[in-house]
Short mmCIF file of C-alpha atoms in Angstrom, two decimals:
data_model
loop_
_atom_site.label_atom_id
_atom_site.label_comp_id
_atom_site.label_asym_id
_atom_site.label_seq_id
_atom_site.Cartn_x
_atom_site.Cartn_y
_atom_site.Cartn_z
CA UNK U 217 19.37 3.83 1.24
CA UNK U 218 17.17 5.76 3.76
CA UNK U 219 15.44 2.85 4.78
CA UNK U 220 18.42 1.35 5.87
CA UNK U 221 19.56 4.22 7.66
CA UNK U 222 16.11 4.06 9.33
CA UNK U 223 16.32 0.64 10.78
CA UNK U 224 19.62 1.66 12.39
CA UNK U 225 17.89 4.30 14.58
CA UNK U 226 20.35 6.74 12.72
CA UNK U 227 17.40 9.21 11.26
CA UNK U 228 14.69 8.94 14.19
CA UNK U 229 15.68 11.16 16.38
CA UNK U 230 12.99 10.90 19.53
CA UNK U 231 12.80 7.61 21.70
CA UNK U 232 8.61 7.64 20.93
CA UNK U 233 6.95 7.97 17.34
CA UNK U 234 2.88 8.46 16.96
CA UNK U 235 2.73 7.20 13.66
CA UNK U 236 3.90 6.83 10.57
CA UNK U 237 1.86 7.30 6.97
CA UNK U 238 3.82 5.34 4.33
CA UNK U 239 3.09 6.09 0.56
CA UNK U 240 5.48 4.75 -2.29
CA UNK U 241 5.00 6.41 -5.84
CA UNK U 242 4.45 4.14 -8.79
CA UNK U 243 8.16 4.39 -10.16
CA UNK U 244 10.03 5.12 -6.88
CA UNK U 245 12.87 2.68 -5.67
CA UNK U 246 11.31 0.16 -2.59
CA UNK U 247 14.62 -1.68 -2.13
CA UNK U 248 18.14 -2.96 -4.16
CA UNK U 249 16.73 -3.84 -7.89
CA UNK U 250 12.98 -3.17 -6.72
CA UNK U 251 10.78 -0.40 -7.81
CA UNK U 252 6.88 -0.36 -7.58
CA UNK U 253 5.09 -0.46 -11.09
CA UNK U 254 8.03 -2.82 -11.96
CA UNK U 255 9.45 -6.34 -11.49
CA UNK U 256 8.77 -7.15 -8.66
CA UNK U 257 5.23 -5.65 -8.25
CA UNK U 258 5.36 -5.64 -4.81
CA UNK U 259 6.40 -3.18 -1.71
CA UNK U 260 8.98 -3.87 0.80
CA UNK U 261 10.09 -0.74 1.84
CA UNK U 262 6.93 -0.36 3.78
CA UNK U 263 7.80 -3.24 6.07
CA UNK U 264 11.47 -1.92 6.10
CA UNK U 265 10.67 1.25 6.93
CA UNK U 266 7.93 -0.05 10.10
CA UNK U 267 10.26 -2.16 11.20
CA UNK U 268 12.61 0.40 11.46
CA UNK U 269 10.55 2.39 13.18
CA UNK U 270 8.46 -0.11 15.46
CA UNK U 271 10.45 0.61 18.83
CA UNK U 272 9.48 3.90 18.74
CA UNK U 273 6.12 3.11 17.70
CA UNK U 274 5.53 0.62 20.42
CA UNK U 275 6.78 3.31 23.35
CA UNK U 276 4.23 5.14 22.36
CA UNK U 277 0.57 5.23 23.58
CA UNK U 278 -1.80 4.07 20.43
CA UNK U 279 0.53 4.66 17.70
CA UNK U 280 -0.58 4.61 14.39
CA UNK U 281 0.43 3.04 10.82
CA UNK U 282 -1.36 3.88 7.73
CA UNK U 283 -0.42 2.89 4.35
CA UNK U 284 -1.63 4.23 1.50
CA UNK U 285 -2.96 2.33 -1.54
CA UNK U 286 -4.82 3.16 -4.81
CA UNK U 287 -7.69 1.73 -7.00
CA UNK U 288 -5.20 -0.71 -8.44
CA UNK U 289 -5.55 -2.92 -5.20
CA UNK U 290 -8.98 -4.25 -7.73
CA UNK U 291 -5.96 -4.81 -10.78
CA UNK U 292 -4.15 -7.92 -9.05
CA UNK U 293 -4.03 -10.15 -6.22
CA UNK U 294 -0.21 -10.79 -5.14
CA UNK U 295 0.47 -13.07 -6.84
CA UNK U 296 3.00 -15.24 -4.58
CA UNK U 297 4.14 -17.77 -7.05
CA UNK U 298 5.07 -15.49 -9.96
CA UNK U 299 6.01 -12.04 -8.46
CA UNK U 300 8.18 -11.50 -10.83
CA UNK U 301 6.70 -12.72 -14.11
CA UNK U 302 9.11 -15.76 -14.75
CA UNK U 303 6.23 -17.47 -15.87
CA UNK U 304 3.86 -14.92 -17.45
CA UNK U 305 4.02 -12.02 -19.77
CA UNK U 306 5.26 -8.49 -17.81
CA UNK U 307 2.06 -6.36 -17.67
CA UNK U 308 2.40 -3.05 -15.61
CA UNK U 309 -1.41 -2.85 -14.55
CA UNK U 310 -1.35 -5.91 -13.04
CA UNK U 311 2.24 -5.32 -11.53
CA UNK U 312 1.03 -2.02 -10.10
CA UNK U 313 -2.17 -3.71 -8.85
CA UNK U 314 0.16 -6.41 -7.13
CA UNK U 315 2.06 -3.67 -5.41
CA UNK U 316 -0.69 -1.82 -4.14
CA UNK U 317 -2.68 -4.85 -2.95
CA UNK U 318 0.77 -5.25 -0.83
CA UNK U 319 -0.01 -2.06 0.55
CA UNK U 320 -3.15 -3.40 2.00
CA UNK U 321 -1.91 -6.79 3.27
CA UNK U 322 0.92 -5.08 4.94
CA UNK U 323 -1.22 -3.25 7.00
CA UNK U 324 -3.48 -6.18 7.96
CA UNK U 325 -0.29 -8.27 8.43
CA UNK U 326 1.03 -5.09 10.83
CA UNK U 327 -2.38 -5.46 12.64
CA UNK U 328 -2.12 -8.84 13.49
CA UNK U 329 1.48 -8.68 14.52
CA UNK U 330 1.85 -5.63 16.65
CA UNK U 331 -1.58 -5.16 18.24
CA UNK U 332 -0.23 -6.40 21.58
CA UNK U 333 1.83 -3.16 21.00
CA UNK U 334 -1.17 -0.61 20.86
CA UNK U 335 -0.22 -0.03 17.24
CA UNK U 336 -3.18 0.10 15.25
CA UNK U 337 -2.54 -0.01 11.48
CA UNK U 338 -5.07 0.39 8.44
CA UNK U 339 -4.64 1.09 4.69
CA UNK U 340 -6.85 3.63 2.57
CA UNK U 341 -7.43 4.81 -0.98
CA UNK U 342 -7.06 8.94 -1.33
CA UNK U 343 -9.59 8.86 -4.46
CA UNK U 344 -8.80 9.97 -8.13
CA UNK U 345 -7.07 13.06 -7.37
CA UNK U 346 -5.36 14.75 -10.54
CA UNK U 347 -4.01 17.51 -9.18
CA UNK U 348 -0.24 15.40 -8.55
CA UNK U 349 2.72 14.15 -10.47
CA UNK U 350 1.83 10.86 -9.48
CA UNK U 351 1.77 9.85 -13.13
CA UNK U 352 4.88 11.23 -13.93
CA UNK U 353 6.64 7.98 -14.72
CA UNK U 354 3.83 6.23 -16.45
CA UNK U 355 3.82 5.99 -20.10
CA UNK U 356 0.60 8.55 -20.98
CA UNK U 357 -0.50 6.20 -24.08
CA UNK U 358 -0.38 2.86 -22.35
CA UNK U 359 -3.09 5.04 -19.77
CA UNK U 360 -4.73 6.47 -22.64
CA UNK U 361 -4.99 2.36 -24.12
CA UNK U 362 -5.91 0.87 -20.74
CA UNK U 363 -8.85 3.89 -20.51
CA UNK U 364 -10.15 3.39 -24.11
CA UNK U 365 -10.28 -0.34 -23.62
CA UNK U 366 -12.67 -0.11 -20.73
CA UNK U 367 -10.25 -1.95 -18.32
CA UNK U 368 -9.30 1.00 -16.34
CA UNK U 369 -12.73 2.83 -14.38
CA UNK U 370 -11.97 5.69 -12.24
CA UNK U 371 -14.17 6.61 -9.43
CA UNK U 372 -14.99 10.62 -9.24
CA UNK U 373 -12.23 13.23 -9.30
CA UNK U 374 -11.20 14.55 -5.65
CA UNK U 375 -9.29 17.77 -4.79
CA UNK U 376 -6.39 17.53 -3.12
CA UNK U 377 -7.55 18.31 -0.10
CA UNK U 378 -10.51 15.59 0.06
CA UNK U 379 -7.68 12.97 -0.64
CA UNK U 380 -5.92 13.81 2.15
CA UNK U 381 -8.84 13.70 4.27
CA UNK U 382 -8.92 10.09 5.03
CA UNK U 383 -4.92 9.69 5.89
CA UNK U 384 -5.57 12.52 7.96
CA UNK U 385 -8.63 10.33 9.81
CA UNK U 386 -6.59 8.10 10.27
CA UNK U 387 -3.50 9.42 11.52
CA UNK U 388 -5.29 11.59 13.96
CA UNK U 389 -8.73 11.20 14.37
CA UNK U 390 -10.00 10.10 17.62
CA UNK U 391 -12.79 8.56 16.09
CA UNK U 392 -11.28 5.70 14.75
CA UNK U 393 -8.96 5.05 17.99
CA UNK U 394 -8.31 1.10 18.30
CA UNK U 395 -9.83 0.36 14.40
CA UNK U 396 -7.43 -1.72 13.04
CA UNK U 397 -6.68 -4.08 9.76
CA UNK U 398 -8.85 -2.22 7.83
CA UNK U 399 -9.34 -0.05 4.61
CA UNK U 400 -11.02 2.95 4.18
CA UNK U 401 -11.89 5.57 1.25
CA UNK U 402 -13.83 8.60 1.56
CA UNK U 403 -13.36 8.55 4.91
CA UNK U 404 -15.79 5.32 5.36
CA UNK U 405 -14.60 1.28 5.56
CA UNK U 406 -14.45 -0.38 2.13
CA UNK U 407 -17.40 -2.59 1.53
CA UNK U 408 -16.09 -5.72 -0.25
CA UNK U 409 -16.60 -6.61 -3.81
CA UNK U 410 -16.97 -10.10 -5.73
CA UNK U 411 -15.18 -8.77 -9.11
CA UNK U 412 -13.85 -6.31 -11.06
CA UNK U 413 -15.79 -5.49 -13.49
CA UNK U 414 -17.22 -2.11 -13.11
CA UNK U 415 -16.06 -1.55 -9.70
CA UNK U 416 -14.49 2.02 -8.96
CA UNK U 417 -14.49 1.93 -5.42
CA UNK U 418 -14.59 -1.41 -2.53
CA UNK U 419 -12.24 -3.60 -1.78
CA UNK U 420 -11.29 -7.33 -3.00
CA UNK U 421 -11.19 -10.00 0.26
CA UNK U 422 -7.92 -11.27 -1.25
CA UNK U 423 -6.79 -7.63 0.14
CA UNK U 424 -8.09 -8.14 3.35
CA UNK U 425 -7.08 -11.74 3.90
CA UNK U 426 -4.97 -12.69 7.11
CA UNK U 427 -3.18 -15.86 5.66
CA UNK U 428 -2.18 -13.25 2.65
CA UNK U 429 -0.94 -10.92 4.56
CA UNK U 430 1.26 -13.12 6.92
CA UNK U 431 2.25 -14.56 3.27
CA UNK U 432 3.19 -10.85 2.20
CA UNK U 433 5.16 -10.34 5.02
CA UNK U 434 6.88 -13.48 5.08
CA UNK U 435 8.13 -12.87 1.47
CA UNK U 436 8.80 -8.94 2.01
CA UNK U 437 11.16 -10.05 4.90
CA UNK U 438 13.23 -11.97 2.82
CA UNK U 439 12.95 -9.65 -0.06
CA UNK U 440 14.58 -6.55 2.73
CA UNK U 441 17.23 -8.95 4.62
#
């Protein structure tokens, strides 16, 4: 696995490493027997891969991490007890909302743990872009259901380029030098929201919450080791 190559120092080739923007697809292997928008809804290969890299990151003067997320960060909490669904029925919304609310706490939880490093990190949603092959792997009629039942609101369609906008803020922007923990879309910080209902765009404080991330990282440590 790349990642594993990665934490060896056996694909970085430079001693120093400004940043890093990590992005898993719904569908795409995270680690042995893991895939996001599947048992377990959840993203390790994020911390794998940081890890990996955070020597290189920490030589370096104000490195940056940004992870990207999606709307379904308002699907799910992580749920820590039942990751799996040993105990509940397998739903893939939810599962994907787990897995990109893990997106979110992992870049809190890399804020709190490597700021003594200079390394800033922050999460962001790109918007509803449908331009990609993002969807690729879903099943089109369980979207099509989720739509027409009113659970699933999208917020207005982007162009590629306006998605990228905000990674690229915050991967190189000196504007936002030192802002850490946080999540952004449309190049702006996330105001928080109280439920789901209706929301297409903010952010839920169970994202956002320290003792959840420190959780998240605690469990995606034993998930990559």
């Amino acid at each position: 696995m790349v990642l594993d190559h990665v934490a060896h120092g056996q694909v970085l080739d430079h001693d120093r490493l400004d940043g890093v923007v990590e992005f898993v697809r719904s569908g795409d292997s995270i680690a042995p027997g893991a895939t996001v928008e599947a048992k377990p809804g959840h993203t390790p290969g994020h911390l794998a891969l940081a890890v990996g890299l955070h020597p290189a990151l920490a030589a370096t003067d104000g490195a940056r991490i940004v992870s990207v997320a999606s709307i379904g960060r308002l699907f799910s909490p992580v749920v820590f007890d039942d990751l799996d669904y040993r105990f509940r029925p397998y739903d893939p919304w939810t599962s994907y909302g787990q897995s990109q609310t893990a997106n979110v706490l992992f870049a809190v939880g890399a804020a709190e743990r490597w700021a003594d490093d200079g390394i800033t990190a922050n999460a962001l949603m790109p918007g509803n872009i449908a331009d990609t092959s993002l969807a690729r792997h879903m099943d089109m009629q369980q979207v099509a259901d989720f739509i027409a039942s009113g659970e699933l609101a999208l917020p207005p369609q982007r162009t590629v380029e306006q998605g990228a906008a905000t990674s690229v803020l915050l991967a190189a922007s000196p504007s936002v030098k030192g802002i850490t923990g946080r999540y952004l879309e449309d190049c702006a910080q996330s105001e928080p929201v109280a439920e789901r209902a209706g929301a297409v765009v903010g952010v839920a404080p169970y994202a956002l919450d320290p003792e959840n991330a420190a959780r998240l990282w605690s469990v995606s440590e034993a998930l990559v080791h």
